[in-house]
Structures are given as C-alpha cells and as structure tokens.
PDB file of C-alpha atoms in Angstrom:
ATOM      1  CA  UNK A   7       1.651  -3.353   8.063  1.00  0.00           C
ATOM      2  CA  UNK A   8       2.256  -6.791   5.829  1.00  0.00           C
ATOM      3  CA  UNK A   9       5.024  -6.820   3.398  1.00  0.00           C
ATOM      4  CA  UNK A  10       3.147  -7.288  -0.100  1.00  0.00           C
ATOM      5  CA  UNK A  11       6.755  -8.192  -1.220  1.00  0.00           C
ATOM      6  CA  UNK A  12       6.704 -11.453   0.681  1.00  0.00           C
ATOM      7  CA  UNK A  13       3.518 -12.472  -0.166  1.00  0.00           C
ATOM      8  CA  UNK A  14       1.484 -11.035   2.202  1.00  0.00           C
ATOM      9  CA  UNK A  15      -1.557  -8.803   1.667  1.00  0.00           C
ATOM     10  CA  UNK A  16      -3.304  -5.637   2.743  1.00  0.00           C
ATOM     11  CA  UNK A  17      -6.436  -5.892   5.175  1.00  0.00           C
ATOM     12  CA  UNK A  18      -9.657  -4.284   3.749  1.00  0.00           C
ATOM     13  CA  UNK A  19      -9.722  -1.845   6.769  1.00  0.00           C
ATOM     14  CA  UNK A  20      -5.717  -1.296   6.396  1.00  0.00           C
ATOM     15  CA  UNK A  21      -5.710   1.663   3.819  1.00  0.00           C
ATOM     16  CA  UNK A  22      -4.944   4.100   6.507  1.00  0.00           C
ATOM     17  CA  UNK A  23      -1.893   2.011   7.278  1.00  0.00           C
ATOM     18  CA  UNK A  24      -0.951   1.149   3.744  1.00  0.00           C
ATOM     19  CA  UNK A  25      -1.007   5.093   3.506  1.00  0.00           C
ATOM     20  CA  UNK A  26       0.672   6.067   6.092  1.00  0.00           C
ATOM     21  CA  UNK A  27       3.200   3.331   4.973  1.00  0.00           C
ATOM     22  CA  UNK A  28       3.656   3.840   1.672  1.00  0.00           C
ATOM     23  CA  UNK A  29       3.074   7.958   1.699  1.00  0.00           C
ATOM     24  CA  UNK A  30       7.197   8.983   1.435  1.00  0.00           C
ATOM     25  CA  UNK A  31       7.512   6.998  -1.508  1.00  0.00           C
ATOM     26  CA  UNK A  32       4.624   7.992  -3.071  1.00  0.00           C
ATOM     27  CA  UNK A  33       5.208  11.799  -3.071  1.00  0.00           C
ATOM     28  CA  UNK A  34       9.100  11.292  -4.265  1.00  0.00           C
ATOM     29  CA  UNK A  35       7.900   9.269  -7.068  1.00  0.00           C
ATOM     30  CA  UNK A  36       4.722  11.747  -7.693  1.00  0.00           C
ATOM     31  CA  UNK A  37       8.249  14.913  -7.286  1.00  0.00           C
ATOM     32  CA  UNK A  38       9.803  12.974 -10.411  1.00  0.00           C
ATOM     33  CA  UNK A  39       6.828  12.319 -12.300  1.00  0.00           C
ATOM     34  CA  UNK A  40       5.818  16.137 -12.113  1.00  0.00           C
ATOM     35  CA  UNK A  41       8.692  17.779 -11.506  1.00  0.00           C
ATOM     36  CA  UNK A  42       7.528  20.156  -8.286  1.00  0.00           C
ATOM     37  CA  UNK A  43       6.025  18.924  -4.936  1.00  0.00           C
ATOM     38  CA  UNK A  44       2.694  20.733  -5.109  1.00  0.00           C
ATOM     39  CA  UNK A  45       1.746  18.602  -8.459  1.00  0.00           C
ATOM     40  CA  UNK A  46       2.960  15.597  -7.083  1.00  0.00           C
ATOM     41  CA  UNK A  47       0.966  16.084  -3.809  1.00  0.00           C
ATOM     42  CA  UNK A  48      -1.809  16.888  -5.689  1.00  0.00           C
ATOM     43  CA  UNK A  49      -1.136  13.616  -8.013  1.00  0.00           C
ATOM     44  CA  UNK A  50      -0.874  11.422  -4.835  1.00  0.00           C
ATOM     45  CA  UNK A  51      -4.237  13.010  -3.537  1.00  0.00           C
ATOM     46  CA  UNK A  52      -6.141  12.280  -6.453  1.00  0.00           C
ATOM     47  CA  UNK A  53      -4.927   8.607  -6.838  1.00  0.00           C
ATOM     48  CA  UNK A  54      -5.192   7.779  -3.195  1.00  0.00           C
ATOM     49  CA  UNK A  55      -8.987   9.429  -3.517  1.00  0.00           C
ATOM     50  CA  UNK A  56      -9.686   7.142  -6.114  1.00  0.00           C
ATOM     51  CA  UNK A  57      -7.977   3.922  -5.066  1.00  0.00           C
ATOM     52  CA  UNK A  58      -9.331   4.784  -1.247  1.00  0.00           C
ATOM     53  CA  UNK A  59     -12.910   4.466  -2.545  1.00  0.00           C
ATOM     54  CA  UNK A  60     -12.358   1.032  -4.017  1.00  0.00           C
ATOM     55  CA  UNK A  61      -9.458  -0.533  -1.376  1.00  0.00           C
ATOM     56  CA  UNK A  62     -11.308  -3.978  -1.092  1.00  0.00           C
ATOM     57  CA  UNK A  63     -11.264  -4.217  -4.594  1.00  0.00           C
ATOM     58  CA  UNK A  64      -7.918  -3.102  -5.435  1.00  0.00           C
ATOM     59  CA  UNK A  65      -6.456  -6.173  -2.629  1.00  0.00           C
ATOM     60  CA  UNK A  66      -8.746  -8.682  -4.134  1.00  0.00           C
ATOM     61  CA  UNK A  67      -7.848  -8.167  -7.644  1.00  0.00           C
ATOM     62  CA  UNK A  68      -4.368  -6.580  -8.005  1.00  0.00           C
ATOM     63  CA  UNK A  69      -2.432  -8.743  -5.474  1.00  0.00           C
ATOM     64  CA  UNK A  70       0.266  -5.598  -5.038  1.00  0.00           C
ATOM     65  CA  UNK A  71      -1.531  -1.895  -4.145  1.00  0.00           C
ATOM     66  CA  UNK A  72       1.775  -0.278  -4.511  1.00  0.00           C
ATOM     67  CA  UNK A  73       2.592  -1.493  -7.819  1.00  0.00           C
ATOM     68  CA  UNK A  74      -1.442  -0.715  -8.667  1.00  0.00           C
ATOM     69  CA  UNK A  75      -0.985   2.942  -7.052  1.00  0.00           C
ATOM     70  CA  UNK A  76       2.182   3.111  -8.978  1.00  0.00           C
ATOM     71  CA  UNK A  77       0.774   2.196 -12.292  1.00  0.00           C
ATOM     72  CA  UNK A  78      -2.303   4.565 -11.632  1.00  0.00           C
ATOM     73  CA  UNK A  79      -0.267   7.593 -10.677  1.00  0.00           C
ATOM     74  CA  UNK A  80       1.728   7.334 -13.635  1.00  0.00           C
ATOM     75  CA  UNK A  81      -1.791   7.002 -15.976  1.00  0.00           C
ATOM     76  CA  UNK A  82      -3.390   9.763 -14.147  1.00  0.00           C
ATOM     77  CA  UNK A  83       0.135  11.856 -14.812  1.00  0.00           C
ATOM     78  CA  UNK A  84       0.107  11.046 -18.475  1.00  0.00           C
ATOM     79  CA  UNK A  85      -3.956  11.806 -18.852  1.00  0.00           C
ATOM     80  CA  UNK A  86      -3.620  15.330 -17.283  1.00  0.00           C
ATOM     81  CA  UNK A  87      -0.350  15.841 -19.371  1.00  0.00           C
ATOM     82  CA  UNK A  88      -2.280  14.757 -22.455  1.00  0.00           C
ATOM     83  CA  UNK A  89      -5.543  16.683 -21.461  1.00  0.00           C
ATOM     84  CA  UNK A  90      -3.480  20.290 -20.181  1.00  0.00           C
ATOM     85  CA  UNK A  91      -1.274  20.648 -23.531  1.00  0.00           C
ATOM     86  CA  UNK A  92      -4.612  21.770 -25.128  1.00  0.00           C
ATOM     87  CA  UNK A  93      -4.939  25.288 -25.205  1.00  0.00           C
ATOM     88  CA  UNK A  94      -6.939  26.994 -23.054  1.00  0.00           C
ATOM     89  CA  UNK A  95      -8.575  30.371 -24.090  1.00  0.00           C
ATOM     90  CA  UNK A  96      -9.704  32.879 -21.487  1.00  0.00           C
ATOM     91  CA  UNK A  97     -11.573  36.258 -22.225  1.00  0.00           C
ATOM     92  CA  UNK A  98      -9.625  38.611 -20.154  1.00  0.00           C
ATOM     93  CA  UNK A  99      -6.086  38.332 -18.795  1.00  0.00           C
ATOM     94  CA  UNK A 100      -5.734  38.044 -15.236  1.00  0.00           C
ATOM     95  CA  UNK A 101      -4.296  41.707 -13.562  1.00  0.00           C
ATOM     96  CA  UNK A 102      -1.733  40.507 -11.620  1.00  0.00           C
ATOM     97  CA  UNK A 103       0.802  37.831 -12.405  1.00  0.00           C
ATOM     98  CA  UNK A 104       1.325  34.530 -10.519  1.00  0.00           C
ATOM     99  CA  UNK A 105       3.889  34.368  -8.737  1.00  0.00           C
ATOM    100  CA  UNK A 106       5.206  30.384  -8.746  1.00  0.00           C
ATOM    101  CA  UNK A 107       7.354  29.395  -5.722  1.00  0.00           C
ATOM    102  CA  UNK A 108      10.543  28.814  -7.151  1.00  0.00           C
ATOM    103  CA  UNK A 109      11.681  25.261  -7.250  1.00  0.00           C
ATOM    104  CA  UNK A 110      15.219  24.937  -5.979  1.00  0.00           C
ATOM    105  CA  UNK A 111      15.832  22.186  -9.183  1.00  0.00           C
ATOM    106  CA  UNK A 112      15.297  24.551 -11.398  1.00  0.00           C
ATOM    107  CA  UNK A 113      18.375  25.154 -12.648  1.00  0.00           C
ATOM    108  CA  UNK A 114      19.846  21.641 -11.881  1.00  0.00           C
ATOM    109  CA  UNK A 115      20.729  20.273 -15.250  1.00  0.00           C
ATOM    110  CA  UNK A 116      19.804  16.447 -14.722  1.00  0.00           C
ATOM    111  CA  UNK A 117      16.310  18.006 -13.359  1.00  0.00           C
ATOM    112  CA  UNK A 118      15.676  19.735 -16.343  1.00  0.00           C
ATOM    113  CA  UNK A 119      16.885  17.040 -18.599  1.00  0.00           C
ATOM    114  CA  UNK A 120      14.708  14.817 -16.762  1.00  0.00           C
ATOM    115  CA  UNK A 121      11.315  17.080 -16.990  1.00  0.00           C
ATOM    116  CA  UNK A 122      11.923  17.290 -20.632  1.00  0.00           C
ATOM    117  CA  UNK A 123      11.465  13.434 -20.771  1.00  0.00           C
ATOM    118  CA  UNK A 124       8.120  12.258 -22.178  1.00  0.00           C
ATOM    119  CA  UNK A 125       6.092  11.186 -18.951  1.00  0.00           C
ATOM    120  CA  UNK A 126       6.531   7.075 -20.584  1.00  0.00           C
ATOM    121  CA  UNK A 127      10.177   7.630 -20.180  1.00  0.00           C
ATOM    122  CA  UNK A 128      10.066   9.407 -17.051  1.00  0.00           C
ATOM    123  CA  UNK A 129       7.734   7.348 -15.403  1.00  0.00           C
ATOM    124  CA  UNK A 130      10.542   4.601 -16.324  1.00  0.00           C
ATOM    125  CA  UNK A 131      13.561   5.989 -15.250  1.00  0.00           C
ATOM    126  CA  UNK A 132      12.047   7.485 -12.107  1.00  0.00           C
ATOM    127  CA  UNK A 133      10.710   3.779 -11.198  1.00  0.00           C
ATOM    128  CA  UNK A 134      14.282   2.316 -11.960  1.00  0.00           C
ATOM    129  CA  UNK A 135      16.764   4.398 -10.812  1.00  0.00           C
ATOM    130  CA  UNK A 136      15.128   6.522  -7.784  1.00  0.00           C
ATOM    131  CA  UNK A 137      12.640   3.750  -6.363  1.00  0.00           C
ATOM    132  CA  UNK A 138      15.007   0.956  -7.325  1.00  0.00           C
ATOM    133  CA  UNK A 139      12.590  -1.253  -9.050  1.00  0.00           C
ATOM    134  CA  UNK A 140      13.623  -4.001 -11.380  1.00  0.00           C
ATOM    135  CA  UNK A 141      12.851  -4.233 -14.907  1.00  0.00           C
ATOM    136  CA  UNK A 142       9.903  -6.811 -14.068  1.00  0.00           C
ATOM    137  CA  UNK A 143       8.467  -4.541 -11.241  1.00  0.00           C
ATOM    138  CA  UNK A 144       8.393  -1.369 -13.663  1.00  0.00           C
ATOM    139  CA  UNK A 145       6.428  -3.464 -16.435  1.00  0.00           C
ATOM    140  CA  UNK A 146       3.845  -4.649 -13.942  1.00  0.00           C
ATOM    141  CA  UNK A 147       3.303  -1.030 -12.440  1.00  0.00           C
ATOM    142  CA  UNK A 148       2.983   0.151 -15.768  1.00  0.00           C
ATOM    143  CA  UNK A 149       1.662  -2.374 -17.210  1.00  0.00           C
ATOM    144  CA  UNK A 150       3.230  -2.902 -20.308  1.00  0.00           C
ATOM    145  CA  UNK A 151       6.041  -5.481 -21.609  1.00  0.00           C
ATOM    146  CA  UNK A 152       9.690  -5.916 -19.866  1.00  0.00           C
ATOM    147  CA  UNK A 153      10.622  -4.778 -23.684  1.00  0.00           C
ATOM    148  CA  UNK A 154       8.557  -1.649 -23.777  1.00  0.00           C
ATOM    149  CA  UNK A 155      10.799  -0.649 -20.239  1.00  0.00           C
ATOM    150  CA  UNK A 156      13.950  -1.521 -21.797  1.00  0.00           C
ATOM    151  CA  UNK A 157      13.407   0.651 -24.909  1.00  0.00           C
ATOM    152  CA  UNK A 158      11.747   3.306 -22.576  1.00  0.00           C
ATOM    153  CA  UNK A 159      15.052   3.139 -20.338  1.00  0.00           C
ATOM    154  CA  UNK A 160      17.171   2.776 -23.056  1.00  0.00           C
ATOM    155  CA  UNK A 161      15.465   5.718 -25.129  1.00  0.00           C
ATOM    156  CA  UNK A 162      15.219   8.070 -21.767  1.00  0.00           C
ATOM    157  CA  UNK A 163      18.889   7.416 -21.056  1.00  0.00           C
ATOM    158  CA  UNK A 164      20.403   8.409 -24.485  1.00  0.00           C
ATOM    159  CA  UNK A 165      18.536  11.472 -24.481  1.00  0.00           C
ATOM    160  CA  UNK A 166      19.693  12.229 -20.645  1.00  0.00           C
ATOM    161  CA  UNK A 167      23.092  11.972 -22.037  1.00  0.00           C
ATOM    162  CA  UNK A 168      22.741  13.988 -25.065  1.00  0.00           C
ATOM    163  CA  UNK A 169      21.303  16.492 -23.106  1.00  0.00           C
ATOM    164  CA  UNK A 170      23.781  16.809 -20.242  1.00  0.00           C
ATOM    165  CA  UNK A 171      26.558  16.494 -22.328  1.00  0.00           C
ATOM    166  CA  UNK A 172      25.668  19.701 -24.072  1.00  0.00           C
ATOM    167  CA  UNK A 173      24.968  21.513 -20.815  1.00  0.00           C
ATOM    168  CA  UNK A 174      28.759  20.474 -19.915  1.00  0.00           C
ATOM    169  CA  UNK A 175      30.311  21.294 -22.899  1.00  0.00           C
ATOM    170  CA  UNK A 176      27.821  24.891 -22.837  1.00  0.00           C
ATOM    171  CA  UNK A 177      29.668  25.617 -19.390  1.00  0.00           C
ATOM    172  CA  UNK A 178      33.438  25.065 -20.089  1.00  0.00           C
TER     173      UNK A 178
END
C-alpha cells in the first residue's frame, strides 16, 4: 500500500488494500468514538459502505482517505447521536429484556469519563491522544480550525479531570 503521509496516493482499484490497511485503526478509533465494539464496527461498516461506493472520488478530491474516513466517521457518529436522543415511542413493550454483553470498561473510570464527553470533544481527544495525531491532522479530519481543536482539547481535558478527580476522592 502507498504511504498517503509521504505524499503518495491510493490507486482507484486499491480500496481493498487501503481497508485491509487501515481496518485496526479504524475500529479503535470507531471503540472511542462509541464507546463498545459492536457500534464502532457498525460505524466503520457504514462509512467504509459509503466511502467504498465513491473511492475514485474520495483520492481525486481529498488527497488523504484516512483523514476523509476519519472526518466522516466522526460526522456519521455525531448525526446518529443527534438523530437517536429523540425519543422513540413504541406501542407495546417488548416481553423479554435485552440482555447487552457487558463491556469490560464499564466500570473503568477514565472510560466513563470519556463516554460522557460530547462526541466534538471525544472525537478530539480520541484523535490526539489514542491515534497520536497532531493538532493540524485533527482539524483537517474534522474539518474545522486548529482553534476549534485546542478549545475542544482543552474543554474535554478539564472536564476529564474534574471528573476523575471526584471518582478518586469518592474511593478513598
């Protein structure tokens, strides 16, 4: 596969390769956006579907289909966030329970701190201090202003504090 980092740039017939390549990082970066590894598969999925159908397109006019997949998994993330906080009415409740697989994060403080985050601030510290972007990178795969990331990080990482500091000082 070509490094997009030095310059180089994705066949139109390489999307197979650029997702086999990039896959890994994908789904931990989908994991901290959502918070559980089914939601982040699924997130990866529908991205990929989308980007997948338009792959000549997406080389030609982004220059960087990481960053672009990036940017688009974090849009996607915010959109269904937005869209499932609506409530949704049903006419008869469902006999059984669902049982959820239990996540073993669950009761890891930073997790928690971290899925409280908006997605915004998530999508920002997840980019800078799990996939090691720079401040630069994280505006372009968001695509908003270096600025907007600092405030983000800065914003995200003062409530991260607050937060765990009180879980500490709940435990001793």
């Amino acid at each position: 596969m070509l490094n997009p980092e030095l310059g180089e740039s994705y066949a139109v017939d390489d999307f197979g390769e650029f997702v086999r390549a990039a896959l890994p990082g994908l789904l931990r970066y989908g994991h901290a956006l959502t918070g559980n590894p089914h939601d982040a598969a699924d997130l990866v999925q529908t991205v990929l579907e989308k980007i997948g159908s338009r792959w000549a397109r997406v080389v030609k006019n982004t220059g960087d289909p990481l960053a672009y997949t990036r940017r688009a998994m974090a849009n996607t993330h915010i959109s269904k966030w937005r869209r499932t906080r609506k409530e949704s009415l049903v006419a008869d409740l469902p006999d059984i329970a669902a049982v959820a697989a239990r996540d073993p994060f669950d009761n890891e403080p930073l997790w928690q701190a971290l899925r409280a985050l908006p997605p915004r601030q998530r999508a920002v510290i997840v980019l800078r201090y799990y996939e090691g972007l720079s401040e630069a990178e994280i505006a372009t795969t968001l695509g908003v202003s270096a600025g907007t990331v600092k405030s983000q990080a800065s914003k995200a990482m003062a409530t991260l504090r607050t937060r765990l500091q009180a879980t500490e000082e709940g435990r001793c």
